[in-house]
Coordinates of C-alpha atoms in Angstrom, one line a residue:
A63 CA 0.0 0.0 0.0
A64 CA 1.1 3.6 -0.5
D65 CA 2.4 5.6 2.5
N66 CA -0.9 7.4 2.9
E67 CA -3.1 4.3 2.6
D68 CA -4.0 1.7 5.2
P69 CA -2.7 -1.8 4.4
I70 CA -5.2 -4.3 3.2
S71 CA -6.6 -6.5 6.0
D72 CA -6.6 -10.3 5.9
Q73 CA -10.4 -10.2 5.6
E74 CA -10.2 -7.9 2.5
K75 CA -7.5 -10.1 1.0
V76 CA -9.7 -13.2 1.5
Q77 CA -12.7 -11.4 -0.1
I78 CA -10.6 -10.4 -3.1
A79 CA -9.3 -13.9 -3.5
A80 CA -12.8 -15.4 -3.2
D81 CA -14.1 -13.0 -5.9
F82 CA -11.3 -14.1 -8.3
I83 CA -12.2 -17.8 -7.6
L84 CA -16.0 -17.3 -8.0
H85 CA -15.4 -15.6 -11.4
S86 CA -13.1 -18.2 -12.7
P87 CA -13.9 -19.1 -16.4
P88 CA -15.2 -22.6 -16.9
G89 CA -12.3 -25.2 -16.9
E90 CA -9.8 -22.7 -15.4
F91 CA -10.5 -23.1 -11.7
N92 CA -7.1 -24.6 -11.0
E93 CA -5.2 -21.9 -12.9
V94 CA -7.0 -19.1 -11.0
F95 CA -6.6 -20.9 -7.7
N96 CA -2.9 -21.3 -8.2
D97 CA -2.5 -17.6 -9.2
V98 CA -4.5 -16.5 -6.1
R99 CA -2.4 -18.8 -4.0
V100 CA 0.7 -17.0 -5.1
L101 CA -0.8 -13.5 -4.7
L102 CA -2.1 -14.3 -1.2
S103 CA 1.0 -16.2 -0.1
N104 CA -0.8 -17.7 2.9
D105 CA -2.3 -21.1 2.4
S106 CA -3.9 -21.4 5.8
L107 CA -5.7 -18.0 5.3
L108 CA -6.8 -19.0 1.8
R109 CA -8.1 -22.4 3.0
D110 CA -9.9 -21.1 6.1
G111 CA -11.2 -17.9 4.6
A112 CA -12.0 -18.7 1.0
S113 CA -13.1 -22.4 1.2
F114 CA -16.7 -21.3 0.8
A115 CA -15.9 -19.9 -2.6
F116 CA -14.5 -23.3 -3.8
A117 CA -17.9 -24.9 -2.9
Q118 CA -20.0 -22.1 -4.3
Y119 CA -18.1 -22.1 -7.6
N120 CA -18.6 -25.9 -8.1
K121 CA -22.3 -25.6 -7.3
D122 CA -22.8 -22.5 -9.5
Q123 CA -21.0 -24.3 -12.4
L124 CA -23.1 -27.5 -12.0
T125 CA -19.8 -29.4 -11.8
P126 CA -20.0 -33.1 -13.0
V127 CA -18.9 -35.8 -10.5
K128 CA -18.2 -39.5 -11.1
I129 CA -20.6 -41.5 -9.0
E130 CA -19.6 -44.9 -7.7
G131 CA -21.9 -47.7 -9.1
S132 CA -23.5 -45.4 -11.7
E133 CA -22.9 -45.4 -15.5
L134 CA -23.8 -41.7 -15.6
F135 CA -22.1 -38.7 -13.8
G136 CA -23.9 -36.7 -11.2
L137 CA -23.8 -33.0 -10.6
I138 CA -22.7 -30.7 -7.7
T139 CA -25.5 -28.1 -7.3
D140 CA -27.3 -26.1 -4.7
H141 CA -30.3 -28.3 -5.2
N142 CA -28.7 -31.6 -3.9
D143 CA -26.5 -30.0 -1.2
L144 CA -27.3 -31.9 2.1
G145 CA -24.9 -29.8 4.1
N146 CA -21.6 -30.6 5.8
G147 CA -20.0 -31.2 2.4
R148 CA -22.4 -34.0 1.5
F149 CA -24.5 -34.2 -1.7
A150 CA -27.3 -36.5 -2.9
D151 CA -27.5 -38.5 -6.1
P152 CA -31.2 -39.4 -6.6
R153 CA -30.4 -41.6 -9.6
S154 CA -28.2 -44.1 -7.6
K155 CA -30.0 -43.3 -4.3
Q156 CA -26.7 -42.5 -2.6
S157 CA -25.2 -39.5 -0.7
F158 CA -21.5 -38.8 -0.7
K159 CA -18.8 -36.5 0.6
Y160 CA -17.4 -34.1 -2.0
D161 CA -13.9 -32.7 -2.1
H162 CA -14.2 -29.3 -3.8
L163 CA -10.5 -29.0 -4.6
R164 CA -9.8 -32.5 -5.8
K165 CA -13.3 -32.7 -7.3
E166 CA -13.8 -36.2 -6.0
A167 CA -16.7 -38.1 -4.3
S168 CA -16.1 -40.4 -1.3
E169 CA -17.8 -41.8 1.8
Y170 CA -20.9 -43.1 0.0
Q171 CA -24.0 -43.8 2.0
P172 CA -27.5 -45.1 1.1
W173 CA -29.9 -42.2 0.6
S174 CA -33.7 -42.2 0.0
P175 CA -35.4 -39.5 -2.1
D176 CA -38.7 -37.9 -1.2
A177 CA -41.2 -40.7 -1.6
S178 CA -44.2 -38.4 -2.0
V179 CA -43.0 -37.1 -5.5
E180 CA -40.5 -39.8 -6.4
D181 CA -42.7 -41.2 -9.2
L182 CA -42.9 -37.8 -10.9
R183 CA -39.2 -37.0 -10.3
S184 CA -38.1 -40.4 -11.7
A185 CA -40.3 -40.1 -14.8
I186 CA -39.0 -36.6 -15.5
E187 CA -35.4 -37.9 -14.9
T188 CA -35.9 -40.6 -17.5
E189 CA -37.2 -38.2 -20.2
V190 CA -34.6 -35.5 -19.4
T191 CA -31.8 -38.0 -19.5
N192 CA -32.8 -39.3 -22.9
Y193 CA -33.1 -35.8 -24.2
A194 CA -29.7 -34.7 -22.8
L195 CA -27.8 -37.7 -24.1
N196 CA -29.4 -37.2 -27.6
H197 CA -28.8 -33.5 -27.8
Y198 CA -25.6 -32.8 -25.8
K199 CA -22.3 -34.6 -26.7
H200 CA -21.0 -34.6 -23.2
G201 CA -24.3 -33.7 -21.4
V202 CA -24.8 -34.6 -17.8
P203 CA -28.5 -34.6 -16.7
A204 CA -29.8 -34.7 -13.1
V205 CA -33.2 -34.2 -11.5
Y206 CA -33.7 -33.2 -7.9
V207 CA -36.6 -32.4 -5.4
K208 CA -36.4 -29.7 -2.9
D209 CA -38.7 -27.9 -0.5
T210 CA -39.3 -24.1 -1.0
D211 CA -41.4 -21.5 0.7
E212 CA -43.9 -22.0 -2.1
G213 CA -44.0 -25.8 -1.9
K214 CA -42.2 -28.8 -3.3
M215 CA -40.1 -28.1 -6.4
I216 CA -38.5 -30.5 -9.0
V217 CA -35.4 -29.1 -10.6
A218 CA -34.0 -30.7 -13.8
C219 CA -30.4 -29.7 -14.6
I220 CA -28.2 -30.2 -17.7
E221 CA -24.5 -29.4 -17.9
D222 CA -22.2 -29.8 -20.9
H223 CA -18.7 -28.4 -21.5
Q224 CA -15.9 -28.4 -23.9
F225 CA -12.5 -27.5 -22.6
Q226 CA -9.8 -26.8 -25.2
P227 CA -6.8 -25.2 -23.4
R228 CA -4.5 -26.1 -26.3
N229 CA -6.7 -24.0 -28.6
Y230 CA -7.0 -21.3 -26.0
W231 CA -10.7 -21.6 -25.3
N232 CA -13.1 -23.2 -22.8
G233 CA -16.9 -23.2 -22.7
R234 CA -19.8 -24.5 -20.6
W235 CA -23.6 -24.8 -21.1
R236 CA -25.9 -24.9 -18.1
S237 CA -29.7 -25.2 -17.9
E238 CA -31.9 -25.4 -14.9
W239 CA -35.6 -26.1 -15.2
S240 CA -37.7 -25.6 -12.0
I241 CA -41.2 -27.2 -11.8
L242 CA -43.2 -25.8 -8.9
L243 CA -45.8 -28.3 -7.7
G244 CA -49.1 -27.3 -6.3
G245 CA -52.0 -28.8 -8.2
D246 CA -52.7 -30.5 -11.6
T247 CA -50.7 -27.8 -13.4
A248 CA -47.2 -26.8 -12.5
E249 CA -45.3 -23.6 -13.2
V250 CA -42.1 -24.1 -15.1
T251 CA -39.2 -21.7 -15.0
G252 CA -36.0 -22.3 -17.1
V253 CA -32.7 -20.5 -16.8
L254 CA -30.3 -21.1 -19.7
K255 CA -26.7 -20.1 -19.4
V256 CA -23.7 -20.0 -21.8
Q257 CA -20.2 -19.1 -20.8
V258 CA -17.2 -19.1 -23.2
H259 CA -13.7 -17.8 -22.6
Y260 CA -11.3 -17.3 -25.5
Y261 CA -7.8 -16.2 -24.6
E262 CA -5.4 -16.5 -27.6
E263 CA -3.4 -13.3 -27.7
G264 CA -6.3 -11.6 -25.8
N265 CA -9.0 -12.2 -23.3
V266 CA -12.6 -12.3 -24.5
Q267 CA -15.6 -13.8 -22.6
L268 CA -19.2 -14.5 -23.6
V269 CA -21.5 -14.7 -20.6
S270 CA -25.1 -15.0 -21.7
S271 CA -28.4 -16.2 -20.0
K272 CA -32.1 -16.4 -20.7
E273 CA -35.1 -17.1 -18.6
V274 CA -38.1 -19.0 -19.8
K275 CA -41.6 -19.3 -18.3
D276 CA -44.2 -22.0 -19.1
S277 CA -46.5 -24.5 -17.5
I278 CA -47.2 -28.3 -17.8
S279 CA -49.8 -30.8 -16.5
V280 CA -48.4 -33.1 -13.9
T281 CA -51.4 -35.4 -13.4
D282 CA -49.6 -38.2 -15.3
P283 CA -45.8 -38.5 -14.4
V284 CA -44.8 -39.9 -17.8
E285 CA -46.7 -37.3 -19.8
A286 CA -45.4 -34.6 -17.5
G287 CA -41.8 -35.7 -18.4
K288 CA -42.6 -35.6 -22.1
M289 CA -44.2 -32.2 -21.9
L290 CA -41.3 -30.8 -20.0
V291 CA -38.8 -32.1 -22.5
L292 CA -40.8 -30.5 -25.3
V293 CA -40.6 -27.1 -23.6
M294 CA -36.9 -27.6 -22.9
E295 CA -36.1 -28.6 -26.5
D296 CA -38.0 -25.7 -28.1
S297 CA -36.5 -23.1 -25.7
E298 CA -32.9 -24.4 -25.8
S299 CA -32.9 -24.8 -29.5
E300 CA -34.3 -21.3 -30.0
Y301 CA -31.7 -19.8 -27.6
Q302 CA -28.8 -21.6 -29.2
T303 CA -29.9 -20.5 -32.7
A304 CA -30.3 -16.9 -31.5
I305 CA -26.7 -16.9 -30.1
T306 CA -25.3 -18.2 -33.4
E307 CA -27.2 -15.6 -35.4
N308 CA -26.1 -12.9 -33.0
Y309 CA -22.5 -13.9 -33.5
Q310 CA -22.9 -13.7 -37.3
T311 CA -24.4 -10.3 -37.0
M312 CA -21.6 -9.0 -34.8
S313 CA -19.0 -10.4 -37.2
E314 CA -20.6 -8.5 -40.1
T315 CA -21.3 -5.2 -38.3
T316 CA -20.0 -4.6 -34.8
F317 CA -16.6 -6.1 -35.1
K318 CA -16.0 -4.4 -38.5
A319 CA -16.9 -1.1 -36.9
L320 CA -14.3 -1.6 -34.3
R321 CA -11.3 -1.8 -36.7
R322 CA -10.0 0.3 -39.5
Q323 CA -10.9 -0.8 -43.0
L324 CA -7.5 0.5 -44.2
P325 CA -4.2 1.3 -42.3
V326 CA -3.4 4.9 -41.4
T327 CA -1.6 5.2 -44.8
R328 CA -5.1 4.6 -46.5
T329 CA -3.5 2.0 -48.7
K330 CA -3.8 -1.8 -48.6
I331 CA -0.8 -3.8 -47.4
D332 CA 1.1 -5.8 -50.0
W333 CA 2.0 -8.9 -47.9
N334 CA 4.1 -10.3 -50.6
K335 CA 6.4 -7.3 -50.6
I336 CA 6.6 -7.4 -46.8
V337 CA 7.8 -11.0 -47.0
S338 CA 10.5 -10.0 -49.6
Y339 CA 11.6 -7.1 -47.5
S340 CA 11.9 -9.4 -44.5
I341 CA 14.1 -11.8 -46.5
G342 CA 16.2 -8.9 -47.8
R343 CA 16.9 -7.7 -44.2
E344 CA 17.9 -11.2 -43.1
L345 CA 20.3 -11.5 -46.1
R346 CA 21.9 -8.1 -45.4
S347 CA 22.4 -9.0 -41.7
Q348 CA 24.4 -12.1 -42.8

């Protein structure tokens, strides 16, 4: 700090470190964590003060986790957080301890889902799983039940990601569909999120989201699952198409407006001459 400024307190350092971690681009948690570690230069302070950020980041990102005894991955989310570092996996009817730094599950225990809505949850899970596996190359679906102030809610989540650090980009898709139960018809709210980071000779991020509202009949569990998937497919396809079209428009208009059509000399560069000039300089230097 400058002579006329108060030094940053440990609490402020931890808050800054936590903010960096919570805003880590998808697939780059380890890199950000290691940089923050160097900046803070106090492992015990980082561990004790910012550990909540590790957990919140993994839950916000819908982080996939390998589940023992299950062919499909599970997810780490706010919806299946049992507290004390444990999470539920309704598909395999297990709970487990999760290490937010190693990103590993352990200490498995039998776990029973909410019996009052399990038929509906299970039917939705079946349909959402089929949809996710057919539409997302590395998609991880999961369906949970939780209690809210407004009543019981079923939440269907899908996560998919593509990490390409060798090509300097990483990206993640997240969608969460909440079905609020309270009669024959349920309110459906979908939140769709796309986050992409491109960092070859620069640093560009796309962070986009969209909210969708609809309703479905839940009198028949199987039909409810099918109706929900129809809503999901229409909304997610429309959103993805809109993002693609927006990128095309930006490429043709916005990005062109940000750069000169010609150099300051107002003449086009003859790249062949530049190559010959470069070769000439190399020969003269020899």
